[in-house]
Amino acid sequence: MHEIPKTAFAKTGNYKKEKVAYIKDCFTSMRILINDQIFPQSQKNSDKKSNKVVGELFGLVLPETVKFDDTGMQVIGKDKEVVATTKSSDIQYIQFGVIRKMSTYLAPGFYYELAITIGIDSGNYYLLNDDFAVYEQLKAWCNQQNISLEDPFELESITGEPSTWKNDLDSTFVDKVAKAEKLNYPEEVQTKF
């Protein structure tokens, strides 16, 4: 399995609005489009207009998107322009890890995000996505494209729906990090905005 540079974890959350500029340096929250599905999926009953107003009020923008299809991967910027394209044949491996962050919103606690490293010759892409359902989609895509899959956290062994993985990770995360110690995964990632 491939070692992840410590800087990819240390810089997580340092970006402001231009996330595309950071995905080759550090784990960056990105939407993922695969099989005509967006991850994370928004709430079905959300009021899109009020979400847009709140986002504009606080200066938030929709996360940029990484699209996976039969030809490879595209990075799509906030203005919906393609800013990078990588053919499937140029992807050496995809590694699925997990990072843990402290939540201070309603009640203090931990939350988890899927850390996806896409290894290519010209450098890695580091993606974060908090919808664990994308794991199965990307795993199937890797198999279809004959891309090597790395799973140091043994996510394959977690049973149940991805929406319940948090419960399993609460009890096993420290052990999973210890197994992936040589790959530089930390027990907790500090975010700075």
CSV table of C-alpha atoms in Angstrom, one decimal:
chain,number,residue,atom,x,y,z
A,1,MET,CA,0.0,0.0,0.0
A,2,HIS,CA,1.1,3.5,-0.7
A,3,GLU,CA,2.2,5.9,2.0
A,4,ILE,CA,0.3,9.2,2.1
A,5,PRO,CA,2.4,12.3,2.8
A,6,LYS,CA,1.8,13.8,6.2
A,7,THR,CA,1.2,17.2,4.6
A,8,ALA,CA,-1.9,15.8,2.9
A,9,PHE,CA,-3.4,15.5,6.4
A,10,ALA,CA,-1.8,18.5,8.0
A,11,LYS,CA,-3.2,21.0,5.5
A,12,THR,CA,-6.7,19.6,5.4
A,13,GLY,CA,-9.2,22.4,5.8
A,14,ASN,CA,-6.8,25.2,5.1
A,15,TYR,CA,-8.4,26.0,1.7
A,16,LYS,CA,-11.0,28.8,1.4
A,17,LYS,CA,-13.1,28.8,-1.8
A,18,GLU,CA,-10.9,27.6,-4.6
A,19,LYS,CA,-10.8,23.9,-3.6
A,20,VAL,CA,-9.6,22.7,-7.0
A,21,ALA,CA,-6.2,24.3,-6.3
A,22,TYR,CA,-5.8,22.1,-3.2
A,23,ILE,CA,-6.8,18.6,-4.2
A,24,LYS,CA,-3.2,17.8,-5.2
A,25,ASP,CA,-1.8,19.1,-1.9
A,26,CYS,CA,-4.2,18.0,0.8
A,27,PHE,CA,-7.5,16.1,1.5
A,28,THR,CA,-10.2,18.4,0.2
A,29,SER,CA,-14.0,18.0,0.4
A,30,MET,CA,-15.3,17.4,-3.0
A,31,ARG,CA,-18.6,16.2,-4.5
A,32,ILE,CA,-18.3,13.0,-6.4
A,33,LEU,CA,-20.4,12.2,-9.5
A,34,ILE,CA,-20.5,8.6,-10.5
A,35,ASN,CA,-23.2,6.6,-12.3
A,36,ASP,CA,-25.3,9.8,-12.5
A,37,GLN,CA,-25.4,10.1,-8.7
A,38,ILE,CA,-23.9,12.9,-6.7
A,39,PHE,CA,-22.2,12.1,-3.3
A,40,PRO,CA,-22.9,13.4,-0.8
A,41,GLN,CA,-26.5,13.4,-1.7
A,42,SER,CA,-28.5,16.4,-0.5
A,43,GLN,CA,-31.5,16.0,1.5
A,44,LYS,CA,-34.6,15.3,-0.6
A,45,ASN,CA,-36.8,17.8,1.1
A,46,SER,CA,-34.3,20.6,1.3
A,47,ASP,CA,-35.4,24.0,0.1
A,48,LYS,CA,-32.8,24.8,-2.6
A,49,LYS,CA,-33.6,28.5,-2.7
A,50,SER,CA,-33.1,29.0,1.0
A,51,ASN,CA,-29.9,26.9,0.9
A,52,LYS,CA,-28.6,29.2,-1.8
A,53,VAL,CA,-29.4,32.3,0.1
A,54,VAL,CA,-27.7,31.0,3.3
A,55,GLY,CA,-24.7,29.9,1.2
A,56,GLU,CA,-24.4,33.3,-0.3
A,57,LEU,CA,-24.9,35.1,3.0
A,58,PHE,CA,-21.9,33.2,4.5
A,59,GLY,CA,-19.8,33.2,1.4
A,60,LEU,CA,-20.1,29.5,0.8
A,61,VAL,CA,-19.9,27.9,-2.6
A,62,LEU,CA,-21.0,24.5,-3.7
A,63,PRO,CA,-18.1,22.1,-3.6
A,64,GLU,CA,-16.4,21.4,-6.8
A,65,THR,CA,-17.0,18.0,-8.3
A,66,VAL,CA,-14.9,15.0,-9.4
A,67,LYS,CA,-16.6,13.0,-12.1
A,68,PHE,CA,-15.8,9.3,-12.7
A,69,ASP,CA,-17.0,7.7,-16.0
A,70,ASP,CA,-16.0,5.1,-18.6
A,71,THR,CA,-13.0,7.2,-19.8
A,72,GLY,CA,-11.6,8.3,-16.5
A,73,MET,CA,-11.9,11.2,-14.1
A,74,GLN,CA,-12.6,14.9,-14.6
A,75,VAL,CA,-12.2,17.6,-12.0
A,76,ILE,CA,-15.0,20.2,-12.5
A,77,GLY,CA,-14.6,23.7,-11.0
A,78,LYS,CA,-17.3,25.7,-9.3
A,79,ASP,CA,-18.2,27.4,-12.6
A,80,LYS,CA,-18.8,23.9,-14.0
A,81,GLU,CA,-15.7,24.1,-16.2
A,82,VAL,CA,-13.5,21.0,-16.6
A,83,VAL,CA,-10.1,22.0,-15.0
A,84,ALA,CA,-8.4,18.6,-15.2
A,85,THR,CA,-8.9,15.3,-16.9
A,86,THR,CA,-7.2,12.0,-16.2
A,87,LYS,CA,-7.7,8.8,-18.2
A,88,SER,CA,-8.4,5.6,-16.3
A,89,SER,CA,-5.2,4.0,-17.8
A,90,ASP,CA,-3.2,6.8,-16.1
A,91,ILE,CA,-4.6,6.0,-12.6
A,92,GLN,CA,-2.2,3.6,-10.8
A,93,TYR,CA,-4.3,3.0,-7.7
A,94,ILE,CA,-7.1,4.4,-5.5
A,95,GLN,CA,-6.7,4.1,-1.7
A,96,PHE,CA,-9.7,4.4,0.6
A,97,GLY,CA,-9.0,5.6,4.1
A,98,VAL,CA,-10.9,7.3,6.8
A,99,ILE,CA,-10.2,10.5,8.7
A,100,ARG,CA,-11.8,11.7,11.9
A,101,LYS,CA,-12.5,15.2,12.8
A,102,MET,CA,-14.0,16.8,16.0
A,103,SER,CA,-17.4,18.3,15.6
A,104,THR,CA,-18.4,21.2,17.8
A,105,TYR,CA,-21.8,22.1,16.3
A,106,LEU,CA,-24.7,20.9,18.4
A,107,ALA,CA,-22.8,18.4,20.7
A,108,PRO,CA,-19.1,17.7,20.7
A,109,GLY,CA,-18.2,14.5,19.1
A,110,PHE,CA,-16.3,12.9,16.2
A,111,TYR,CA,-17.4,12.6,12.6
A,112,TYR,CA,-15.7,10.6,9.9
A,113,GLU,CA,-15.0,11.2,6.2
A,114,LEU,CA,-13.9,8.9,3.5
A,115,ALA,CA,-10.4,9.9,2.4
A,116,ILE,CA,-9.8,8.9,-1.2
A,117,THR,CA,-6.3,9.0,-2.6
A,118,ILE,CA,-6.0,8.7,-6.4
A,119,GLY,CA,-2.5,7.9,-7.4
A,120,ILE,CA,-1.2,9.0,-10.8
A,121,ASP,CA,2.3,9.6,-12.2
A,122,SER,CA,2.1,13.4,-12.0
A,123,GLY,CA,1.0,13.4,-8.3
A,124,ASN,CA,-1.9,12.3,-6.2
A,125,TYR,CA,-5.4,13.7,-5.9
A,126,TYR,CA,-6.7,13.8,-2.3
A,127,LEU,CA,-10.5,13.8,-1.9
A,128,LEU,CA,-12.8,13.8,1.1
A,129,ASN,CA,-16.4,12.8,1.0
A,130,ASP,CA,-18.7,12.3,4.0
A,131,ASP,CA,-21.1,10.0,2.2
A,132,PHE,CA,-19.7,6.5,2.7
A,133,ALA,CA,-22.2,5.1,0.1
A,134,VAL,CA,-19.7,6.4,-2.6
A,135,TYR,CA,-17.3,3.7,-1.4
A,136,GLU,CA,-19.2,0.8,-3.1
A,137,GLN,CA,-19.7,2.9,-6.3
A,138,LEU,CA,-16.0,3.8,-6.6
A,139,LYS,CA,-14.9,0.2,-5.7
A,140,ALA,CA,-17.0,-1.1,-8.5
A,141,TRP,CA,-15.6,1.5,-10.9
A,142,CYS,CA,-12.1,0.5,-10.0
A,143,ASN,CA,-12.9,-3.1,-10.8
A,144,GLN,CA,-14.4,-2.1,-14.1
A,145,GLN,CA,-11.4,0.0,-15.0
A,146,ASN,CA,-8.8,-2.5,-13.7
A,147,ILE,CA,-7.5,0.0,-11.2
A,148,SER,CA,-5.7,-1.3,-8.2
A,149,LEU,CA,-7.7,-0.8,-5.0
A,150,GLU,CA,-6.1,-0.2,-1.6
A,151,ASP,CA,-8.2,-0.6,1.6
A,152,PRO,CA,-6.0,-0.2,4.7
A,153,PHE,CA,-9.0,0.5,6.9
A,154,GLU,CA,-10.6,-2.8,5.8
A,155,LEU,CA,-13.8,-0.9,4.9
A,156,GLU,CA,-14.8,-4.0,2.9
A,157,SER,CA,-15.3,-5.8,6.3
A,158,ILE,CA,-17.8,-3.3,7.7
A,159,THR,CA,-21.3,-4.7,7.6
A,160,GLY,CA,-24.5,-2.8,7.4
A,161,GLU,CA,-25.5,0.2,5.4
A,162,PRO,CA,-22.9,3.0,4.9
A,163,SER,CA,-25.2,5.3,6.9
A,164,THR,CA,-24.5,3.2,10.0
A,165,TRP,CA,-20.7,3.0,9.6
A,166,LYS,CA,-20.2,5.8,12.1
A,167,ASN,CA,-21.2,3.4,14.9
A,168,ASP,CA,-18.7,0.8,13.8
A,169,LEU,CA,-16.0,3.4,13.3
A,170,ASP,CA,-16.6,4.8,16.8
A,171,SER,CA,-15.5,1.5,18.3
A,172,THR,CA,-12.8,0.4,15.8
A,173,PHE,CA,-11.2,3.6,14.5
A,174,VAL,CA,-8.1,3.7,16.8
A,175,ASP,CA,-7.3,0.1,15.9
A,176,LYS,CA,-7.8,0.7,12.2
A,177,VAL,CA,-5.4,3.8,12.4
A,178,ALA,CA,-2.9,1.7,14.2
A,179,LYS,CA,-2.9,-0.9,11.4
A,180,ALA,CA,-2.4,1.9,8.9
A,181,GLU,CA,0.3,3.7,10.9
A,182,LYS,CA,3.0,3.3,8.3
A,183,LEU,CA,0.7,5.1,5.8
A,184,ASN,CA,0.6,8.3,8.0
A,185,TYR,CA,-3.2,8.3,8.8
A,186,PRO,CA,-3.6,10.3,12.1
A,187,GLU,CA,-6.1,9.6,14.9
A,188,GLU,CA,-7.6,13.0,14.4
A,189,VAL,CA,-7.3,15.8,11.8
A,190,GLN,CA,-7.4,19.4,12.9
A,191,THR,CA,-9.1,21.7,10.5
A,192,LYS,CA,-8.3,25.4,10.1
A,193,PHE,CA,-10.6,27.7,8.2
